[in-house]
PDB file of C-alpha atoms and ligand atoms in Angstrom:
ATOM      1  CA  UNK A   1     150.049 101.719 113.411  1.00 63.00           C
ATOM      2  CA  UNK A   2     146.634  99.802 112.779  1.00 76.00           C
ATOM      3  CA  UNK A   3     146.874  96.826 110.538  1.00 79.00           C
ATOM      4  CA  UNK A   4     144.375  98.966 108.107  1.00 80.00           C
ATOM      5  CA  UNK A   5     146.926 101.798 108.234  1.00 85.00           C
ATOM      6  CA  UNK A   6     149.923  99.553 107.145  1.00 89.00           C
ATOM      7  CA  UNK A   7     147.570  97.904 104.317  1.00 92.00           C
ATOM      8  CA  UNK A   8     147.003 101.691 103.436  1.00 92.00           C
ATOM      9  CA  UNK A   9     150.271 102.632 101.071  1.00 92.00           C
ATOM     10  CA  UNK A  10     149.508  99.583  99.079  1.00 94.00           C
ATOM     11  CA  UNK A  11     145.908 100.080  98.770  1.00 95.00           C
ATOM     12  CA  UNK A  12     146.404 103.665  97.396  1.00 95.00           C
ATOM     13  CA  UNK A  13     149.452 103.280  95.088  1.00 95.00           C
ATOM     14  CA  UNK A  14     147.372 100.340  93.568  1.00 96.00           C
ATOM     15  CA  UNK A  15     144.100 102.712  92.717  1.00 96.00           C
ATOM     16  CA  UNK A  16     146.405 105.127  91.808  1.00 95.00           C
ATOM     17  CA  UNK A  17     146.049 107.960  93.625  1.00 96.00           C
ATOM     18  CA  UNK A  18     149.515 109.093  94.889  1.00 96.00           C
ATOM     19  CA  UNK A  19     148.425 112.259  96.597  1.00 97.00           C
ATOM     20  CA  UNK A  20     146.085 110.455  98.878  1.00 96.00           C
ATOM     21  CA  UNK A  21     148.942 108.495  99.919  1.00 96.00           C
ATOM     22  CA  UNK A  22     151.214 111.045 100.455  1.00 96.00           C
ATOM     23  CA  UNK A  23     148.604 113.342 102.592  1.00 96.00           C
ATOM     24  CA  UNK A  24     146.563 110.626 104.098  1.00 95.00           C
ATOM     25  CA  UNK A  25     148.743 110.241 107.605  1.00 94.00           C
ATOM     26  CA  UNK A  26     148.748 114.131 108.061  1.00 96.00           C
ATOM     27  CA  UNK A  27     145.285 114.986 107.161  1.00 97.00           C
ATOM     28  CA  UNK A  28     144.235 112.024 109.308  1.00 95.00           C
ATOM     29  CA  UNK A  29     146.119 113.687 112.573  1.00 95.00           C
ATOM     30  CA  UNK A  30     144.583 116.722 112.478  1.00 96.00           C
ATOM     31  CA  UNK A  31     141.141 114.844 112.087  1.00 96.00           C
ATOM     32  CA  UNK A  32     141.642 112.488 114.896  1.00 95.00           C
ATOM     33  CA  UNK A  33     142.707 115.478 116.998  1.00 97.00           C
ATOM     34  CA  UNK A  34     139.470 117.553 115.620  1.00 97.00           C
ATOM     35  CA  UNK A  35     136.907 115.139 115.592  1.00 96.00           C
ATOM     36  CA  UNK A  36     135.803 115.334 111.695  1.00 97.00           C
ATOM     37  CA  UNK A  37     133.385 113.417 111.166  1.00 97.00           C
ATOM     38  CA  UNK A  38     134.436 110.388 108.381  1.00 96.00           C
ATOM     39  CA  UNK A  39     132.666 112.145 105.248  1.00 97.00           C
ATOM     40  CA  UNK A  40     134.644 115.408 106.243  1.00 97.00           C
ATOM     41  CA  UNK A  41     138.054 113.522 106.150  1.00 97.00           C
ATOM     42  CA  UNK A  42     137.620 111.179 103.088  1.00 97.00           C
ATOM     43  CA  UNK A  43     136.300 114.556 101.241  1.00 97.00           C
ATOM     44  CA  UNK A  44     139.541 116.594 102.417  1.00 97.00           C
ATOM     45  CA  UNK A  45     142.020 114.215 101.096  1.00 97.00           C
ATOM     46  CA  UNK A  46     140.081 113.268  97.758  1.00 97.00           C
ATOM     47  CA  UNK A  47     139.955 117.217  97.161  1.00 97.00           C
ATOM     48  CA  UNK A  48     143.834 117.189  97.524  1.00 97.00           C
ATOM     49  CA  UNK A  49     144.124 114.070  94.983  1.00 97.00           C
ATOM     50  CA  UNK A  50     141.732 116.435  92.521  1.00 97.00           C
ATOM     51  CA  UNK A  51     143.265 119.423  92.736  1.00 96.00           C
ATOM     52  CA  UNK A  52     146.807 117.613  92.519  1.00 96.00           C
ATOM     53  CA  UNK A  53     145.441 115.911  88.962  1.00 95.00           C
ATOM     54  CA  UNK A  54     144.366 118.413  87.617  1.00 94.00           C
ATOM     55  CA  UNK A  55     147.632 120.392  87.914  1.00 94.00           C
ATOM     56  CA  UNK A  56     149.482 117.530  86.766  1.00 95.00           C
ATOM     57  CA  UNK A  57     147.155 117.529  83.723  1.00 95.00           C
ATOM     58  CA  UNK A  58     147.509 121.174  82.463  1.00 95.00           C
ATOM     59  CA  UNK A  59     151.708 120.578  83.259  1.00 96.00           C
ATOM     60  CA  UNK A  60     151.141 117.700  80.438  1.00 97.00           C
ATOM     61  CA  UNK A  61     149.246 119.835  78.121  1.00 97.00           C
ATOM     62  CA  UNK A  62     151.352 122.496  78.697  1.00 97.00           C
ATOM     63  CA  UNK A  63     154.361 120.315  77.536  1.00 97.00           C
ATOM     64  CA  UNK A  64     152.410 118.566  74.659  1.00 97.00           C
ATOM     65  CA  UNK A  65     151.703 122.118  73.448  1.00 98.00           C
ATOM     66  CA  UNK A  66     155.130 122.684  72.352  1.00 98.00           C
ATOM     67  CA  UNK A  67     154.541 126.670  72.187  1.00 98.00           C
ATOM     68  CA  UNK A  68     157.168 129.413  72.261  1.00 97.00           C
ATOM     69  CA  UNK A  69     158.344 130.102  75.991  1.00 95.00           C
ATOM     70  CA  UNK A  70     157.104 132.665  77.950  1.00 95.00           C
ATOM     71  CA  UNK A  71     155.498 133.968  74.481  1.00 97.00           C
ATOM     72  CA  UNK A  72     152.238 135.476  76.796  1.00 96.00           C
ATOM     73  CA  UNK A  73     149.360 138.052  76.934  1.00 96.00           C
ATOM     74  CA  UNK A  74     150.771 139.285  79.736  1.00 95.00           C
ATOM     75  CA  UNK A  75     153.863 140.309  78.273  1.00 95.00           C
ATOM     76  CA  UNK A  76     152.270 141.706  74.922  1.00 96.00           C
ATOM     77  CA  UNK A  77     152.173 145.219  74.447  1.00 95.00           C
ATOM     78  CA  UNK A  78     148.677 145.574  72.161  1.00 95.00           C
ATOM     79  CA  UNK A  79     149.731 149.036  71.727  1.00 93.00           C
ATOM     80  CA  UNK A  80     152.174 148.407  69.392  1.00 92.00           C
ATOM     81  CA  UNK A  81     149.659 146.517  67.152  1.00 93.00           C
ATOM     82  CA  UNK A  82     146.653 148.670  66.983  1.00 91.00           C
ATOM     83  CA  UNK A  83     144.712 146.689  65.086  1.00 92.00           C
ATOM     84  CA  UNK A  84     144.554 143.872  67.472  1.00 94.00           C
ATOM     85  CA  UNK A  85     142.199 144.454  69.983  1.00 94.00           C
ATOM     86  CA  UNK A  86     142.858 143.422  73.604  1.00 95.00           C
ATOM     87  CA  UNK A  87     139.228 143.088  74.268  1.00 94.00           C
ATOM     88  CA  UNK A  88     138.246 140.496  71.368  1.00 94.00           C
ATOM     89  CA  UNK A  89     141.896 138.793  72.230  1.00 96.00           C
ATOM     90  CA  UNK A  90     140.581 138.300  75.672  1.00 95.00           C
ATOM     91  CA  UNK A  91     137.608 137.134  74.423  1.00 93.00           C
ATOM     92  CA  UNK A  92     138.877 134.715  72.604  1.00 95.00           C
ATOM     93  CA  UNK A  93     141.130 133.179  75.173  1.00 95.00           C
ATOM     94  CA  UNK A  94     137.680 132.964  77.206  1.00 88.00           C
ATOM     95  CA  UNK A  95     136.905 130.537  75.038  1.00 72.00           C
ATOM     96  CA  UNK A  96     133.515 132.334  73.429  1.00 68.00           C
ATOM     97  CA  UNK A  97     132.181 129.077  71.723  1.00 90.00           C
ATOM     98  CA  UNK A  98     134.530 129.286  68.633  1.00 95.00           C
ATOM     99  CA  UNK A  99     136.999 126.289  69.785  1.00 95.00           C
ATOM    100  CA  UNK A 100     133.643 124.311  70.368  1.00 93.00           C
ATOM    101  CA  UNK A 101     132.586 125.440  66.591  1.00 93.00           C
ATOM    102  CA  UNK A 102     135.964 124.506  64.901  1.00 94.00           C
ATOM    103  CA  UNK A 103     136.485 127.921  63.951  1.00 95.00           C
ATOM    104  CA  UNK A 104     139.226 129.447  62.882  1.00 96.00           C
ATOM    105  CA  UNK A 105     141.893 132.234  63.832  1.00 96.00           C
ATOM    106  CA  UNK A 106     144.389 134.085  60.795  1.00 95.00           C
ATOM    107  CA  UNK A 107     146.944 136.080  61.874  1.00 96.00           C
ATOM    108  CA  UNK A 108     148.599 137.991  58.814  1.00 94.00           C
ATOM    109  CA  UNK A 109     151.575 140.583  58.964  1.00 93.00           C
ATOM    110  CA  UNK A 110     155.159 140.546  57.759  1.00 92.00           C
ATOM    111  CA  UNK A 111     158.091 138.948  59.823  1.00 92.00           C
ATOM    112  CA  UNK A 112     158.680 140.318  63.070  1.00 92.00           C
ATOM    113  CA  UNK A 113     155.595 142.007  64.049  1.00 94.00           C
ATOM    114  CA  UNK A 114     154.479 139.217  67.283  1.00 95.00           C
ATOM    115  CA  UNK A 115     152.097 137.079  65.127  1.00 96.00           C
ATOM    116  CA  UNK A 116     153.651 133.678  66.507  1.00 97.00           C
ATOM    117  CA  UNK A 117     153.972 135.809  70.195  1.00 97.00           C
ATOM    118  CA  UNK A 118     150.039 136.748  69.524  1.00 98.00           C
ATOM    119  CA  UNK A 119     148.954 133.284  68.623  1.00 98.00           C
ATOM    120  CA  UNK A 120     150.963 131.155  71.331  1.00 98.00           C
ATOM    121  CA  UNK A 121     150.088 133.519  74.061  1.00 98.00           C
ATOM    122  CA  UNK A 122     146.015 132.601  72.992  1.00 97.00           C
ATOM    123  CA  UNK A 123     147.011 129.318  72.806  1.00 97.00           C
ATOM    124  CA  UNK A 124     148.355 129.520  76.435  1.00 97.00           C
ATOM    125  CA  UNK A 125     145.608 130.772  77.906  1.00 96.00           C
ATOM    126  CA  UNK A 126     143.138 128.610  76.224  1.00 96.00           C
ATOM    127  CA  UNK A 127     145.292 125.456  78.201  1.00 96.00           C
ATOM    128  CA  UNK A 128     144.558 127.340  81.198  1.00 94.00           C
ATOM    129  CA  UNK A 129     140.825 127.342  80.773  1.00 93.00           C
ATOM    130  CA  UNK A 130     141.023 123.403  80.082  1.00 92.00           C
ATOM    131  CA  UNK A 131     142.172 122.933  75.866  1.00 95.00           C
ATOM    132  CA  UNK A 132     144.476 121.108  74.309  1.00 97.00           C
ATOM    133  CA  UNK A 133     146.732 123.254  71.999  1.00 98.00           C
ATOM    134  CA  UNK A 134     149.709 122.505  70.048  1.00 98.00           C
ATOM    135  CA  UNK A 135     151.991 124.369  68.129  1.00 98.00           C
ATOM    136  CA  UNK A 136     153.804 123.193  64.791  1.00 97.00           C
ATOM    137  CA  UNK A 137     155.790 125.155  62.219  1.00 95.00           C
ATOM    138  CA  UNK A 138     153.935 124.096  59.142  1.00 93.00           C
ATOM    139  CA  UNK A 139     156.688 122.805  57.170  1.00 91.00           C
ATOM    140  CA  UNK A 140     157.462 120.430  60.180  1.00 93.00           C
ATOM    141  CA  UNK A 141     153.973 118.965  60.431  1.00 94.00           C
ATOM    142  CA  UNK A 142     153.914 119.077  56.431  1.00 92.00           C
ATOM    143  CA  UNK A 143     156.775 116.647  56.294  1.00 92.00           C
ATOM    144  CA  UNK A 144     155.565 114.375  59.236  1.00 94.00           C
ATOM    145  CA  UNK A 145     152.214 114.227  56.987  1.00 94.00           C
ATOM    146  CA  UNK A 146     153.926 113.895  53.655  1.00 92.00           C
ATOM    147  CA  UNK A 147     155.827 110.305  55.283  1.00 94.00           C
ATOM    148  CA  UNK A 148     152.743 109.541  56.893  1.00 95.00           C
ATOM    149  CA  UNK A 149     150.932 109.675  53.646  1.00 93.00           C
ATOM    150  CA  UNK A 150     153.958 107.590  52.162  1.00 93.00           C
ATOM    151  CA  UNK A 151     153.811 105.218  54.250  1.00 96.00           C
ATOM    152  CA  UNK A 152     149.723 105.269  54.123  1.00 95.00           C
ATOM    153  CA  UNK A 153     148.686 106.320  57.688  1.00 96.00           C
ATOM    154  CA  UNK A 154     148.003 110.026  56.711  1.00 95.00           C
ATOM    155  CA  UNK A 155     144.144 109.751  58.169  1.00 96.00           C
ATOM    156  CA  UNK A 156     145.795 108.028  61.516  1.00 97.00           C
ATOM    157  CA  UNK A 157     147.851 110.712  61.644  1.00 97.00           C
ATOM    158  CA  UNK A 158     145.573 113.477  61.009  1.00 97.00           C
ATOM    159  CA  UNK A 159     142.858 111.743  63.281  1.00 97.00           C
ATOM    160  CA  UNK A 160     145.501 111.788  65.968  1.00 97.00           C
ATOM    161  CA  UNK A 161     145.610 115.107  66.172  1.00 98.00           C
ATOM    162  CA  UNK A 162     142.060 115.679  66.557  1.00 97.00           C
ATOM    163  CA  UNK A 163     143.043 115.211  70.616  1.00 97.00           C
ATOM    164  CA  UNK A 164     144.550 119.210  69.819  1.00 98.00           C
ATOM    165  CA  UNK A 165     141.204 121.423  70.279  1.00 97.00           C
ATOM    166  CA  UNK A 166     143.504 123.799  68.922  1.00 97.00           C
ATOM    167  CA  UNK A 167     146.237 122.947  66.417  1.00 98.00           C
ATOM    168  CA  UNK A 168     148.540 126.062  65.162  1.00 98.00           C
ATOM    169  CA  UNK A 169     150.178 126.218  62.282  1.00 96.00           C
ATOM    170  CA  UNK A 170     152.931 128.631  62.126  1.00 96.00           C
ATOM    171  CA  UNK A 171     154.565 130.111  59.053  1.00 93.00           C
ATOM    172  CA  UNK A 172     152.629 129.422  56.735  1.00 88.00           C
ATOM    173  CA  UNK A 173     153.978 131.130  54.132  1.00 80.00           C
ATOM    174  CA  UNK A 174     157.221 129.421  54.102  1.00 79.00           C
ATOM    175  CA  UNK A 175     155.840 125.901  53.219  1.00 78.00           C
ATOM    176  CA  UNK A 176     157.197 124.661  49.496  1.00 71.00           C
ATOM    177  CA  UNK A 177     154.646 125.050  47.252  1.00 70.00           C
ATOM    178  CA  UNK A 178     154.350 122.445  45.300  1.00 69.00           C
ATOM    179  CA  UNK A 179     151.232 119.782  44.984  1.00 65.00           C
ATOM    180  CA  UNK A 180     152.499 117.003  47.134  1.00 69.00           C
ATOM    181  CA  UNK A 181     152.469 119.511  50.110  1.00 73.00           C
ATOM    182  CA  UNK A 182     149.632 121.541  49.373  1.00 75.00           C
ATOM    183  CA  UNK A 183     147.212 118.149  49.056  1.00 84.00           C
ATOM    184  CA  UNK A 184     148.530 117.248  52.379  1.00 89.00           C
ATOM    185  CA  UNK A 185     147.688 120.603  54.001  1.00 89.00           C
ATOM    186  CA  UNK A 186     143.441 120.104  52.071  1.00 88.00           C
ATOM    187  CA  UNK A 187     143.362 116.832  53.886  1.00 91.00           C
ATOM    188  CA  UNK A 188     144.114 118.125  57.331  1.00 95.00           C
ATOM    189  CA  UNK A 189     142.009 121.498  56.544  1.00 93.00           C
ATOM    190  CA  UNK A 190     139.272 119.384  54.908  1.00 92.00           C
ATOM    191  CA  UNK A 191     139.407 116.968  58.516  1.00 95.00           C
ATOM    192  CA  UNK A 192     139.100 119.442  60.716  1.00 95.00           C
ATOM    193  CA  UNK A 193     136.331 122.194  58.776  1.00 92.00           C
ATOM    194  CA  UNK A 194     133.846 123.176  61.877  1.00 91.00           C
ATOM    195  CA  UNK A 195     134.834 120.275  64.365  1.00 95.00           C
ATOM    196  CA  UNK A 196     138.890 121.310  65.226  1.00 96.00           C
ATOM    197  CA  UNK A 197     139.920 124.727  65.442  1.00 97.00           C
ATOM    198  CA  UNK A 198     143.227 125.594  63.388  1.00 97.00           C
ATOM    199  CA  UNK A 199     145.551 128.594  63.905  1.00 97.00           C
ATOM    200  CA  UNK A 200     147.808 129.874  61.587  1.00 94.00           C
ATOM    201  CA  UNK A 201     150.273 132.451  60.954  1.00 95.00           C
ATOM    202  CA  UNK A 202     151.490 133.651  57.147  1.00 92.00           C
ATOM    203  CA  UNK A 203     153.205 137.035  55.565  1.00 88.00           C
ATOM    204  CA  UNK A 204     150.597 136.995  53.086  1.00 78.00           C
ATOM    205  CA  UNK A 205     146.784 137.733  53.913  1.00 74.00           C
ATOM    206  CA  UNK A 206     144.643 134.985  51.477  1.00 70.00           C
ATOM    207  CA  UNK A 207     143.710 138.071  49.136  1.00 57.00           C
ATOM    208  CA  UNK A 208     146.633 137.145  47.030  1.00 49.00           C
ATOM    209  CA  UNK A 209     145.458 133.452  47.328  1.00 49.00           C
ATOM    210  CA  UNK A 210     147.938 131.996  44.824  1.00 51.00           C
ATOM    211  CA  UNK A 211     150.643 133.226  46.829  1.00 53.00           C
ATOM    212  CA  UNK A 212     149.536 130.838  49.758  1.00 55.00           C
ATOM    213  CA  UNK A 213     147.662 127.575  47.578  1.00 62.00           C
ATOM    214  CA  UNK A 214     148.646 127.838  44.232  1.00 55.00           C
ATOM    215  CA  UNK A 215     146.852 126.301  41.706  1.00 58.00           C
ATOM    216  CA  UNK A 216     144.436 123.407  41.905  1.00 63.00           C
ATOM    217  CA  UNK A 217     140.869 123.961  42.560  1.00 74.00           C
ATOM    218  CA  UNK A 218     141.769 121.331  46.092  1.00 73.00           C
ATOM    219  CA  UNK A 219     143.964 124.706  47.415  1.00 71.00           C
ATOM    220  CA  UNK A 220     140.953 127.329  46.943  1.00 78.00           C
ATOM    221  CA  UNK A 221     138.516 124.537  48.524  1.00 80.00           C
ATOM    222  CA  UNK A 222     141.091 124.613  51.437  1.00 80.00           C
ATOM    223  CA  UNK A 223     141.431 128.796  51.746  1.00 82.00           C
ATOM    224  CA  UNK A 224     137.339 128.567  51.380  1.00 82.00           C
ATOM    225  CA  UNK A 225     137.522 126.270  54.581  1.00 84.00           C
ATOM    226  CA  UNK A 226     139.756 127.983  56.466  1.00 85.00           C
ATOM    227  CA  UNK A 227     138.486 131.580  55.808  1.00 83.00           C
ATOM    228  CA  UNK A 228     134.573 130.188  56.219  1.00 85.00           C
ATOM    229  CA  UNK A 229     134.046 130.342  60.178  1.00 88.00           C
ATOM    230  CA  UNK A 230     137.266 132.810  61.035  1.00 87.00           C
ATOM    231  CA  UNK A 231     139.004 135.578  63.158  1.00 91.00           C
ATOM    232  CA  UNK A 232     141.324 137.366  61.188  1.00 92.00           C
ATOM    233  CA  UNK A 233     144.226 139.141  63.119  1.00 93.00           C
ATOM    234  CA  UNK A 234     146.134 141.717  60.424  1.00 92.00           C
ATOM    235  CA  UNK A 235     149.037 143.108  62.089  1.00 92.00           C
ATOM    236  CA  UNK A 236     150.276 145.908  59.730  1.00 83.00           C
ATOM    237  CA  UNK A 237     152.806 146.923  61.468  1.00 79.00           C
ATOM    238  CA  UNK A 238     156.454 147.673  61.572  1.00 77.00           C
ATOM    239  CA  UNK A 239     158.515 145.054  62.916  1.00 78.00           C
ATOM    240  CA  UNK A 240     158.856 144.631  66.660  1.00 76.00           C
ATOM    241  CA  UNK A 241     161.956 143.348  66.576  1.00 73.00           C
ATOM    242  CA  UNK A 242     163.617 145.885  64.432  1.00 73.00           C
ATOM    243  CA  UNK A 243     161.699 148.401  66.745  1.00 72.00           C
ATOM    244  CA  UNK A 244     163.027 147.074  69.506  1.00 72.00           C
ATOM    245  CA  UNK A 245     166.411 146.906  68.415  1.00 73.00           C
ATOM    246  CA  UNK A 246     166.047 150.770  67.677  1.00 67.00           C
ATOM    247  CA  UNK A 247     166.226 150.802  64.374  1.00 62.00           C
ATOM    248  CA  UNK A 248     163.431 153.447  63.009  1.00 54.00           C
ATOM    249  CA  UNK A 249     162.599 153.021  59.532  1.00 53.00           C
ATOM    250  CA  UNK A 250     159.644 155.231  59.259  1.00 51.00           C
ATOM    251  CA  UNK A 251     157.940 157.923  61.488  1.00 47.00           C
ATOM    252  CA  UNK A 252     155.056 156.378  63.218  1.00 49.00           C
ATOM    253  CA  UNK A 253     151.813 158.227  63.811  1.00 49.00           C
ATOM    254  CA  UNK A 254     150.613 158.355  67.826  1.00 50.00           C
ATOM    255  CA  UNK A 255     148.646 155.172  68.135  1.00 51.00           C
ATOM    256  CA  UNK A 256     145.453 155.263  69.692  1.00 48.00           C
ATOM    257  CA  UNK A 257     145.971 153.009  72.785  1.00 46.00           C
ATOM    258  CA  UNK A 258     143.001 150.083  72.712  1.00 44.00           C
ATOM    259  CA  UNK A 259     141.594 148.977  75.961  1.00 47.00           C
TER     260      UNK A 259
HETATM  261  P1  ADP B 301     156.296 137.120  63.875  1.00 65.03           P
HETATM  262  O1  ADP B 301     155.827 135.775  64.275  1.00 65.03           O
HETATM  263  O2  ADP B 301     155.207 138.035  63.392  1.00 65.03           O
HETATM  264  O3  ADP B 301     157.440 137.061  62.911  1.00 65.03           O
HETATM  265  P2  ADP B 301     157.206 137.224  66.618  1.00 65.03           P
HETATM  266  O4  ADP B 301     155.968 136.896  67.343  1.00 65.03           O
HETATM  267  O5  ADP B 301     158.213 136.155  66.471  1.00 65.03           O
HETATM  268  O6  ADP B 301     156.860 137.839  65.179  1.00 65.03           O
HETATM  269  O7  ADP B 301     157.833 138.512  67.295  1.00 65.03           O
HETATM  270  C1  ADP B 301     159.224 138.828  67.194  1.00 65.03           C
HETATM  271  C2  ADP B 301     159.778 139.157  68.577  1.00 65.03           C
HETATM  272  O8  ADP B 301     159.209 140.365  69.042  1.00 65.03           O
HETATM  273  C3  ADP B 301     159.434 138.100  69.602  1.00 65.03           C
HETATM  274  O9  ADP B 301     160.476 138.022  70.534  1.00 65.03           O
HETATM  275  C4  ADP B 301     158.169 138.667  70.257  1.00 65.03           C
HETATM  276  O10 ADP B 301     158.028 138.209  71.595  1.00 65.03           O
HETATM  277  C5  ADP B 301     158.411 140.152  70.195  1.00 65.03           C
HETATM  278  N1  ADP B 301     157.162 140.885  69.988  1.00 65.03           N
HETATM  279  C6  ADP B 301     156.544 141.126  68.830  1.00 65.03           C
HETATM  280  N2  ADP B 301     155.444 141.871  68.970  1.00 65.03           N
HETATM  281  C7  ADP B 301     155.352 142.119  70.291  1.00 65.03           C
HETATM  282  C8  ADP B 301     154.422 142.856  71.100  1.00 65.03           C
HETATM  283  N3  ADP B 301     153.368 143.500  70.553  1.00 65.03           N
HETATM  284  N4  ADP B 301     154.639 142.889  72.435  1.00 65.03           N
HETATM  285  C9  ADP B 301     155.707 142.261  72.979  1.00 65.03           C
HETATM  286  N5  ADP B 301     156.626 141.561  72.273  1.00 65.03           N
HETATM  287  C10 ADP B 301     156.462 141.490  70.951  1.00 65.03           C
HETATM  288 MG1   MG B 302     156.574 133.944  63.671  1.00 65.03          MG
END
């Protein structure tokens, strides 16, 4: 081996770029024995170290996301939940400017009925096209925010999730409802109005808007926010689960299957 080739495995590891390293030798004896020119071999190998970093950095944002497992579009029957419509789903994972706009996606329905399966499967295929998403139930981040406020870092810790192009907040509805975790919710809605996208799942649709914010004029402020640049997902249907189990509780009319 040439002196430059022993000098190599240092070189690389120090600039960081382990997949050059581990391909260089290889890629560099099929070169030698076809006569690339130089720009043709550096090119191969620094495509490899790309391509390589970019999977690794979808695997992190993947695991960062914290979203339900295997909770995906391609295992989501739309024809149980005729009012969601594949198309604008689709659209949305496409990304169709809204994460760029801070906008906003509601999913309402009562338990059972996919709206955390619905929102994490978006969510998934929004890290595919390049976002960062993570999922919370919303009495968890509540509490992290309510002892970050205590101990006076709540706009650290709201700014630090501003990395999260989209930031989901499931269950809504089952947050405590009294002022300390309602103001906490404003701040974060308030930080992220038409810069951050939010998600969120709840039982109740904001119609009955004391049911979600009671109260203050701070909790209408934050529906107003939320509702202002929106999709809204209402999945009125029976739930899946008990479906699924076999359980029927009603007749159902034929749905009309959406494309
Ligand atoms: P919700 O969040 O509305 O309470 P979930 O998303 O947790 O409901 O759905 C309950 C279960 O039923 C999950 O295991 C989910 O994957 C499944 N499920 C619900 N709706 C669908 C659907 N349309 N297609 C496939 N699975 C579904
Ligand atoms: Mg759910």
């Amino acid at each position: 081996m040439s002196c430059a080739a022993a000098r190599l495995p240092l070189i690389l590891g120090e600039l960081r770029l382990p997949t050059v390293k581990r391909l260089w030798a290889t890629v560099a004896e099929q070169s030698n024995k076809e006569n690339w020119p130089a720009e043709r071999y550096l090119a191969a190998v620094m495509e490899h170290e790309l391509a390589e970093r970019e999977t690794r950095r979808l695997d992190r944002h993947r695991i960062e996301s914290q979203l339900l497992h295997g909770k995906l579009l391609s295992n989501f029957d739309f024809a149980a939940v005729p009012s969601v419509s594949k198309a604008h789903v689709a659209a949305l994972v496409d990304g169709d400017g809204w994460i760029e706009q801070g906008a906003n996606l509601l999913l309402f329905g009562p338990p059972g009925v996919g709206k955390s399966h619905l929102v994490c499967a978006i969510g998934n295929g929004l890290i595919d096209r390049g976002y960062r998403v993570h999922f919370t139930r919303t009495s968890d981040l509540v509490q992290r925010l309510q002892v970050a406020r205590r101990e006076m870092r709540l706009p650290a810790e709201i700014a630090r999730l501003d990395r999260f192009d989209l930031l989901i907040l499931d269950d809504l509805s089952y947050v405590r409802r009294d002022q300390a975790e309602t103001s906490v919710l404003f701040e974060l809605i308030a930080a992220r109005y038409e810069r951050k996208s939010l998600a969120l799942t709840a039982n109740q649709p904001f119609s009955g808007r004391d049911q979600v914010f009671p109260e203050t004029e701070m909790t209408l402020a934050a529906v107003d926010r939320l509702v202002h640049h929106s999709t809204l997902f209402e999945l009125n249907v029976e739930s899946y689960r008990r479906r699924a189990a076999g359980m029927p509780l009603t007749i159902r009319q034929p749905t009309k299957k959406k494309d």
